[in-house]
Amino acid sequence: MTETAEKAVLVSTDERGVMTIQLNRPHRLNAVVLESVATVRKALEDAQADDAVRAIVLTGDDRSFSSGADLQAKAEAKAEGESSGSLLDDVNEIIMLLKDSSVPTVAAVSGAAAGVGCSLALATDYVVMSPTSFFMLAFTKIGLMPDGGASALVAASAGRHRAMRMALTAERVYGEKALEWGLASELVEDSSPLERAQEVAATFAAGAPRSMAATRQAINEIALPTLRSDLNREVVGQSHLLGTEDAQEGANAFREKRAPQYTGR
């Protein structure tokens, strides 16, 4: 196994000042674990203090942006007595870092952007995706609720009823519909989402930094004024749900590839 294959996240900055943060767990469709989110968080924090970084691209690979939290890894961690709280804590800090970033951020979405993956993409300023890529919130299918800011980010981008539709039905929202709903900024067919995202990021990187920062702050404060409290609300709700019998049944059914039998307990 190569050194690159062993790293859960790859981080690089090119001569244009574009930092690319790539989720790198292709065998798990880039599902995130503690190592992933800790590395992404540190890269974003470092970028805020590095004048050489003028824009950020967040991406996965050609098969998947991110399929969300790695449920298998979470189950194994729980069995070993480890807490999953720090995973969501780090994810929430990443969402806030993306919202409050001093430089523009772009997501390049191929394949699935599900669960936390959906939140990570939508927290950026500009989303590039292919027609075959999709967003999905499947939390209710396993007895849980959206977290990682999804309840706020999807509603802010697509509106309340579309957010409800995604959250309650676990529908896959593919490229063209995502663009129509306001979840994506543009679709690409003749090039990869990553190639186009890096082009967009390079354009942002060449712009006036203070102008870019002031513009982002103004729009984000209007569109997501209560994001921190929204994240806290999700943590409280999700923490309660994780202790229910239905959540345990949902997790078991997912691992056993069967339909869950919920009781409301």
mmCIF file of C-alpha atoms in Angstrom:
data_model
loop_
_atom_site.group_PDB
_atom_site.id
_atom_site.type_symbol
_atom_site.label_atom_id
_atom_site.label_comp_id
_atom_site.label_asym_id
_atom_site.label_seq_id
_atom_site.Cartn_x
_atom_site.Cartn_y
_atom_site.Cartn_z
ATOM 1 C CA MET A 1 0.000 0.000 0.000
ATOM 2 C CA THR A 2 1.365 3.407 -0.950
ATOM 3 C CA GLU A 3 1.781 6.304 1.468
ATOM 4 C CA THR A 4 -0.980 8.172 -0.397
ATOM 5 C CA ALA A 5 -3.370 5.237 -0.070
ATOM 6 C CA GLU A 6 -2.751 5.126 3.685
ATOM 7 C CA LYS A 7 -3.791 8.739 4.269
ATOM 8 C CA ALA A 8 -7.480 9.389 4.949
ATOM 9 C CA VAL A 9 -7.181 12.946 3.573
ATOM 10 C CA LEU A 10 -4.770 14.450 1.036
ATOM 11 C CA VAL A 11 -3.933 18.168 1.249
ATOM 12 C CA SER A 12 -1.975 20.196 -1.304
ATOM 13 C CA THR A 13 -1.654 23.842 -2.384
ATOM 14 C CA ASP A 14 -0.740 24.823 -5.942
ATOM 15 C CA GLU A 15 1.093 27.841 -7.326
ATOM 16 C CA ARG A 16 -2.199 29.710 -7.806
ATOM 17 C CA GLY A 17 -2.910 29.619 -4.091
ATOM 18 C CA VAL A 18 -5.613 26.923 -4.383
ATOM 19 C CA MET A 19 -5.582 24.446 -1.517
ATOM 20 C CA THR A 20 -7.203 21.110 -2.427
ATOM 21 C CA ILE A 21 -8.477 18.944 0.435
ATOM 22 C CA GLN A 22 -9.306 15.461 -0.847
ATOM 23 C CA LEU A 23 -11.115 12.804 1.179
ATOM 24 C CA ASN A 24 -9.184 9.609 0.483
ATOM 25 C CA ARG A 25 -10.993 6.494 1.706
ATOM 26 C CA PRO A 26 -12.216 5.161 -1.661
ATOM 27 C CA HIS A 27 -12.765 1.636 -0.295
ATOM 28 C CA ARG A 28 -15.495 3.151 1.944
ATOM 29 C CA LEU A 29 -16.791 5.685 -0.603
ATOM 30 C CA ASN A 30 -14.926 8.358 1.380
ATOM 31 C CA ALA A 31 -17.061 7.816 4.471
ATOM 32 C CA VAL A 32 -15.526 9.934 7.206
ATOM 33 C CA VAL A 33 -13.921 8.745 10.428
ATOM 34 C CA LEU A 34 -12.197 10.635 13.246
ATOM 35 C CA GLU A 35 -8.909 10.788 11.330
ATOM 36 C CA SER A 36 -10.654 12.264 8.280
ATOM 37 C CA VAL A 37 -12.476 15.052 10.053
ATOM 38 C CA ALA A 38 -9.524 15.916 12.293
ATOM 39 C CA THR A 39 -7.272 16.308 9.235
ATOM 40 C CA VAL A 40 -9.820 18.378 7.294
ATOM 41 C CA ARG A 41 -10.368 20.605 10.320
ATOM 42 C CA LYS A 42 -6.634 21.213 10.749
ATOM 43 C CA ALA A 43 -6.168 21.954 7.043
ATOM 44 C CA LEU A 44 -8.959 24.543 7.146
ATOM 45 C CA GLU A 45 -7.556 26.109 10.312
ATOM 46 C CA ASP A 46 -4.081 26.258 8.781
ATOM 47 C CA ALA A 47 -5.484 27.853 5.616
ATOM 48 C CA GLN A 48 -6.946 30.745 7.593
ATOM 49 C CA ALA A 49 -3.469 31.676 8.846
ATOM 50 C CA ASP A 50 -1.602 31.102 5.570
ATOM 51 C CA ASP A 51 -1.450 34.079 3.196
ATOM 52 C CA ALA A 52 -0.380 31.717 0.405
ATOM 53 C CA VAL A 53 -3.824 30.082 0.427
ATOM 54 C CA ARG A 54 -6.306 32.181 -1.534
ATOM 55 C CA ALA A 55 -9.072 29.605 -2.170
ATOM 56 C CA ILE A 56 -9.986 26.091 -1.047
ATOM 57 C CA VAL A 57 -11.383 23.094 -2.957
ATOM 58 C CA LEU A 58 -12.993 20.237 -1.020
ATOM 59 C CA THR A 59 -13.433 16.969 -2.929
ATOM 60 C CA GLY A 60 -13.492 13.175 -2.847
ATOM 61 C CA ASP A 61 -12.762 10.967 -5.857
ATOM 62 C CA ASP A 62 -14.488 10.035 -9.121
ATOM 63 C CA ARG A 63 -16.776 7.496 -7.397
ATOM 64 C CA SER A 64 -17.854 9.452 -4.332
ATOM 65 C CA PHE A 65 -17.539 12.840 -2.681
ATOM 66 C CA SER A 66 -18.436 11.292 0.678
ATOM 67 C CA SER A 67 -21.037 8.737 1.704
ATOM 68 C CA GLY A 68 -21.253 10.330 5.162
ATOM 69 C CA ALA A 69 -20.091 9.009 8.517
ATOM 70 C CA ASP A 70 -18.621 5.501 8.445
ATOM 71 C CA LEU A 71 -21.302 3.569 10.355
ATOM 72 C CA GLN A 72 -19.225 0.412 10.472
ATOM 73 C CA ALA A 73 -16.285 2.264 11.991
ATOM 74 C CA LYS A 74 -18.628 4.006 14.466
ATOM 75 C CA ALA A 75 -20.083 0.639 15.527
ATOM 76 C CA GLU A 76 -16.603 -0.807 16.032
ATOM 77 C CA ALA A 77 -15.542 2.258 18.044
ATOM 78 C CA LYS A 78 -18.642 1.989 20.221
ATOM 79 C CA ALA A 79 -17.968 -1.704 20.826
ATOM 80 C CA GLU A 80 -14.488 -0.751 22.023
ATOM 81 C CA GLY A 81 -15.911 1.875 24.368
ATOM 82 C CA GLU A 82 -14.895 4.912 22.307
ATOM 83 C CA SER A 83 -17.144 7.983 22.056
ATOM 84 C CA SER A 84 -18.439 9.156 18.665
ATOM 85 C CA GLY A 85 -19.118 12.632 20.036
ATOM 86 C CA SER A 86 -15.794 14.034 18.913
ATOM 87 C CA LEU A 87 -16.549 13.049 15.304
ATOM 88 C CA LEU A 88 -19.657 15.215 15.207
ATOM 89 C CA ASP A 89 -17.876 17.956 17.184
ATOM 90 C CA ASP A 90 -15.125 18.104 14.562
ATOM 91 C CA VAL A 91 -17.644 17.986 11.711
ATOM 92 C CA ASN A 92 -19.519 20.917 13.242
ATOM 93 C CA GLU A 93 -16.320 22.918 13.590
ATOM 94 C CA ILE A 94 -15.524 22.181 9.934
ATOM 95 C CA ILE A 95 -18.950 23.477 8.922
ATOM 96 C CA MET A 96 -18.346 26.699 10.851
ATOM 97 C CA LEU A 97 -14.830 27.045 9.416
ATOM 98 C CA LEU A 98 -16.229 26.713 5.898
ATOM 99 C CA LYS A 99 -18.932 29.309 6.606
ATOM 100 C CA ASP A 100 -16.518 31.762 8.238
ATOM 101 C CA SER A 101 -13.482 31.037 6.052
ATOM 102 C CA SER A 102 -11.351 34.046 5.163
ATOM 103 C CA VAL A 103 -11.040 32.690 1.610
ATOM 104 C CA PRO A 104 -13.631 31.340 -0.862
ATOM 105 C CA THR A 105 -14.425 27.618 -0.791
ATOM 106 C CA VAL A 106 -15.535 25.316 -3.615
ATOM 107 C CA ALA A 107 -16.818 21.720 -3.523
ATOM 108 C CA ALA A 108 -16.189 19.270 -6.371
ATOM 109 C CA VAL A 109 -18.872 16.584 -6.121
ATOM 110 C CA SER A 110 -18.687 13.253 -7.932
ATOM 111 C CA GLY A 111 -20.935 10.351 -6.976
ATOM 112 C CA ALA A 112 -22.614 10.502 -3.573
ATOM 113 C CA ALA A 113 -22.648 13.444 -1.196
ATOM 114 C CA ALA A 114 -24.718 11.798 1.520
ATOM 115 C CA GLY A 115 -25.318 12.615 5.168
ATOM 116 C CA VAL A 116 -22.335 14.521 6.503
ATOM 117 C CA GLY A 117 -20.993 14.535 2.937
ATOM 118 C CA CYS A 118 -24.003 16.575 1.883
ATOM 119 C CA SER A 119 -23.326 19.050 4.703
ATOM 120 C CA LEU A 120 -19.646 19.405 3.831
ATOM 121 C CA ALA A 121 -20.426 20.206 0.203
ATOM 122 C CA LEU A 122 -23.261 22.641 0.930
ATOM 123 C CA ALA A 123 -21.225 24.519 3.538
ATOM 124 C CA THR A 124 -18.877 25.688 0.766
ATOM 125 C CA ASP A 125 -19.550 28.799 -1.329
ATOM 126 C CA TYR A 126 -19.727 27.139 -4.733
ATOM 127 C CA VAL A 127 -20.670 23.566 -5.655
ATOM 128 C CA VAL A 128 -19.583 21.940 -8.913
ATOM 129 C CA MET A 129 -21.070 18.534 -9.679
ATOM 130 C CA SER A 130 -21.724 16.118 -12.530
ATOM 131 C CA PRO A 131 -25.222 15.145 -13.709
ATOM 132 C CA THR A 132 -24.782 11.663 -12.206
ATOM 133 C CA SER A 133 -23.726 12.954 -8.786
ATOM 134 C CA PHE A 134 -26.325 13.260 -6.053
ATOM 135 C CA PHE A 135 -27.129 14.650 -2.612
ATOM 136 C CA MET A 136 -28.964 12.488 -0.074
ATOM 137 C CA LEU A 137 -30.074 12.657 3.561
ATOM 138 C CA ALA A 138 -30.847 9.122 4.770
ATOM 139 C CA PHE A 139 -30.801 9.705 8.541
ATOM 140 C CA THR A 140 -34.475 8.894 9.150
ATOM 141 C CA LYS A 141 -33.981 5.517 7.483
ATOM 142 C CA ILE A 142 -31.797 4.486 10.441
ATOM 143 C CA GLY A 143 -33.832 6.168 13.179
ATOM 144 C CA LEU A 144 -31.765 9.364 13.333
ATOM 145 C CA MET A 145 -32.051 13.011 12.232
ATOM 146 C CA PRO A 146 -29.895 15.201 9.964
ATOM 147 C CA ASP A 147 -26.768 16.563 11.610
ATOM 148 C CA GLY A 148 -23.593 18.355 10.594
ATOM 149 C CA GLY A 149 -25.699 21.412 9.822
ATOM 150 C CA ALA A 150 -27.756 19.643 7.143
ATOM 151 C CA SER A 151 -31.063 20.875 8.549
ATOM 152 C CA ALA A 152 -29.933 24.481 8.077
ATOM 153 C CA LEU A 153 -27.757 24.148 4.976
ATOM 154 C CA VAL A 154 -30.288 22.278 2.834
ATOM 155 C CA ALA A 155 -33.153 24.554 3.868
ATOM 156 C CA ALA A 156 -31.053 27.663 3.179
ATOM 157 C CA SER A 157 -30.141 26.403 -0.286
ATOM 158 C CA ALA A 158 -33.287 24.598 -1.435
ATOM 159 C CA GLY A 159 -36.094 25.868 0.800
ATOM 160 C CA ARG A 160 -38.127 24.312 3.616
ATOM 161 C CA HIS A 161 -40.325 21.904 1.676
ATOM 162 C CA ARG A 162 -37.486 20.560 -0.426
ATOM 163 C CA ALA A 163 -35.399 20.125 2.741
ATOM 164 C CA MET A 164 -38.297 18.219 4.316
ATOM 165 C CA ARG A 165 -38.629 16.096 1.184
ATOM 166 C CA MET A 166 -34.947 15.168 1.245
ATOM 167 C CA ALA A 167 -34.820 14.538 4.992
ATOM 168 C CA LEU A 168 -38.045 12.547 5.301
ATOM 169 C CA THR A 169 -37.827 10.460 2.105
ATOM 170 C CA ALA A 170 -34.057 9.955 1.700
ATOM 171 C CA GLU A 171 -34.499 10.798 -1.983
ATOM 172 C CA ARG A 172 -31.389 11.062 -4.120
ATOM 173 C CA VAL A 173 -31.252 14.527 -5.687
ATOM 174 C CA TYR A 174 -29.178 14.219 -8.851
ATOM 175 C CA GLY A 175 -27.230 16.889 -10.710
ATOM 176 C CA GLU A 176 -29.893 18.599 -12.824
ATOM 177 C CA LYS A 177 -32.439 18.660 -10.016
ATOM 178 C CA ALA A 178 -29.756 19.765 -7.539
ATOM 179 C CA LEU A 179 -28.959 22.699 -9.815
ATOM 180 C CA GLU A 180 -32.653 23.559 -10.178
ATOM 181 C CA TRP A 181 -33.154 23.377 -6.411
ATOM 182 C CA GLY A 182 -30.161 25.599 -5.624
ATOM 183 C CA LEU A 183 -28.006 22.855 -4.108
ATOM 184 C CA ALA A 184 -25.426 23.112 -6.905
ATOM 185 C CA SER A 185 -23.811 26.145 -8.528
ATOM 186 C CA GLU A 186 -23.058 24.475 -11.860
ATOM 187 C CA LEU A 187 -22.937 21.116 -13.637
ATOM 188 C CA VAL A 188 -20.067 19.859 -15.770
ATOM 189 C CA GLU A 189 -20.202 17.168 -18.441
ATOM 190 C CA ASP A 190 -17.084 17.712 -20.568
ATOM 191 C CA SER A 191 -14.623 17.806 -17.673
ATOM 192 C CA SER A 192 -14.381 16.416 -14.161
ATOM 193 C CA PRO A 193 -16.008 18.324 -11.290
ATOM 194 C CA LEU A 194 -12.576 18.595 -9.648
ATOM 195 C CA GLU A 195 -10.962 20.113 -12.729
ATOM 196 C CA ARG A 196 -13.721 22.696 -13.035
ATOM 197 C CA ALA A 197 -13.774 23.386 -9.281
ATOM 198 C CA GLN A 198 -10.070 24.120 -9.318
ATOM 199 C CA GLU A 199 -10.577 26.504 -12.258
ATOM 200 C CA VAL A 200 -13.307 28.332 -10.326
ATOM 201 C CA ALA A 201 -11.151 28.405 -7.195
ATOM 202 C CA ALA A 202 -8.225 29.823 -9.196
ATOM 203 C CA THR A 203 -10.489 32.628 -10.428
ATOM 204 C CA PHE A 204 -11.496 33.365 -6.839
ATOM 205 C CA ALA A 205 -7.858 33.187 -5.750
ATOM 206 C CA ALA A 206 -6.964 35.887 -8.279
ATOM 207 C CA GLY A 207 -9.653 38.205 -6.898
ATOM 208 C CA ALA A 208 -9.338 40.936 -4.283
ATOM 209 C CA PRO A 209 -9.079 39.068 -0.947
ATOM 210 C CA ARG A 210 -10.856 41.650 1.202
ATOM 211 C CA SER A 211 -13.652 42.053 -1.325
ATOM 212 C CA MET A 212 -14.132 38.279 -1.475
ATOM 213 C CA ALA A 213 -14.157 37.978 2.311
ATOM 214 C CA ALA A 214 -16.630 40.835 2.848
ATOM 215 C CA THR A 215 -18.962 39.490 0.172
ATOM 216 C CA ARG A 216 -18.947 35.982 1.618
ATOM 217 C CA GLN A 217 -19.542 37.260 5.138
ATOM 218 C CA ALA A 218 -22.471 39.443 4.088
ATOM 219 C CA ILE A 219 -24.260 36.655 2.225
ATOM 220 C CA ASN A 220 -23.586 33.973 4.837
ATOM 221 C CA GLU A 221 -24.821 36.161 7.688
ATOM 222 C CA ILE A 222 -28.092 36.660 5.820
ATOM 223 C CA ALA A 223 -28.516 33.048 4.682
ATOM 224 C CA LEU A 224 -27.135 31.252 7.763
ATOM 225 C CA PRO A 225 -27.389 33.698 10.683
ATOM 226 C CA THR A 226 -28.052 31.039 13.342
ATOM 227 C CA LEU A 227 -25.847 28.225 12.055
ATOM 228 C CA ARG A 228 -24.017 27.714 15.364
ATOM 229 C CA SER A 229 -27.246 27.341 17.325
ATOM 230 C CA ASP A 230 -28.643 25.144 14.539
ATOM 231 C CA LEU A 231 -25.661 22.823 14.954
ATOM 232 C CA ASN A 232 -26.188 22.746 18.717
ATOM 233 C CA ARG A 233 -29.863 21.889 18.240
ATOM 234 C CA GLU A 234 -28.921 18.987 15.993
ATOM 235 C CA VAL A 235 -26.413 17.700 18.556
ATOM 236 C CA VAL A 236 -29.080 17.656 21.283
ATOM 237 C CA GLY A 237 -31.612 15.917 19.045
ATOM 238 C CA GLN A 238 -29.154 13.412 17.626
ATOM 239 C CA SER A 239 -27.722 12.596 21.048
ATOM 240 C CA HIS A 240 -31.222 11.736 22.262
ATOM 241 C CA LEU A 241 -32.024 9.641 19.204
ATOM 242 C CA LEU A 242 -28.766 7.696 19.428
ATOM 243 C CA GLY A 243 -29.936 6.350 22.787
ATOM 244 C CA THR A 244 -33.244 5.007 21.462
ATOM 245 C CA GLU A 245 -34.128 1.421 20.595
ATOM 246 C CA ASP A 246 -35.171 2.563 17.127
ATOM 247 C CA ALA A 247 -31.695 3.916 16.398
ATOM 248 C CA GLN A 248 -30.149 0.628 17.500
ATOM 249 C CA GLU A 249 -32.608 -1.243 15.299
ATOM 250 C CA GLY A 250 -31.838 1.054 12.385
ATOM 251 C CA ALA A 251 -28.099 0.451 12.746
ATOM 252 C CA ASN A 252 -28.570 -3.306 13.053
ATOM 253 C CA ALA A 253 -30.861 -3.421 10.031
ATOM 254 C CA PHE A 254 -28.365 -1.398 7.991
ATOM 255 C CA ARG A 255 -25.514 -3.783 8.815
ATOM 256 C CA GLU A 256 -27.695 -6.857 8.252
ATOM 257 C CA LYS A 257 -29.128 -5.458 4.992
ATOM 258 C CA ARG A 258 -32.779 -5.884 6.023
ATOM 259 C CA ALA A 259 -35.802 -3.668 6.555
ATOM 260 C CA PRO A 260 -35.900 -2.167 10.076
ATOM 261 C CA GLN A 261 -38.809 -2.798 12.428
ATOM 262 C CA TYR A 262 -39.388 0.423 14.382
ATOM 263 C CA THR A 263 -41.432 0.591 17.593
ATOM 264 C CA GLY A 264 -41.149 4.259 18.616
ATOM 265 C CA ARG A 265 -38.979 3.432 21.619
#
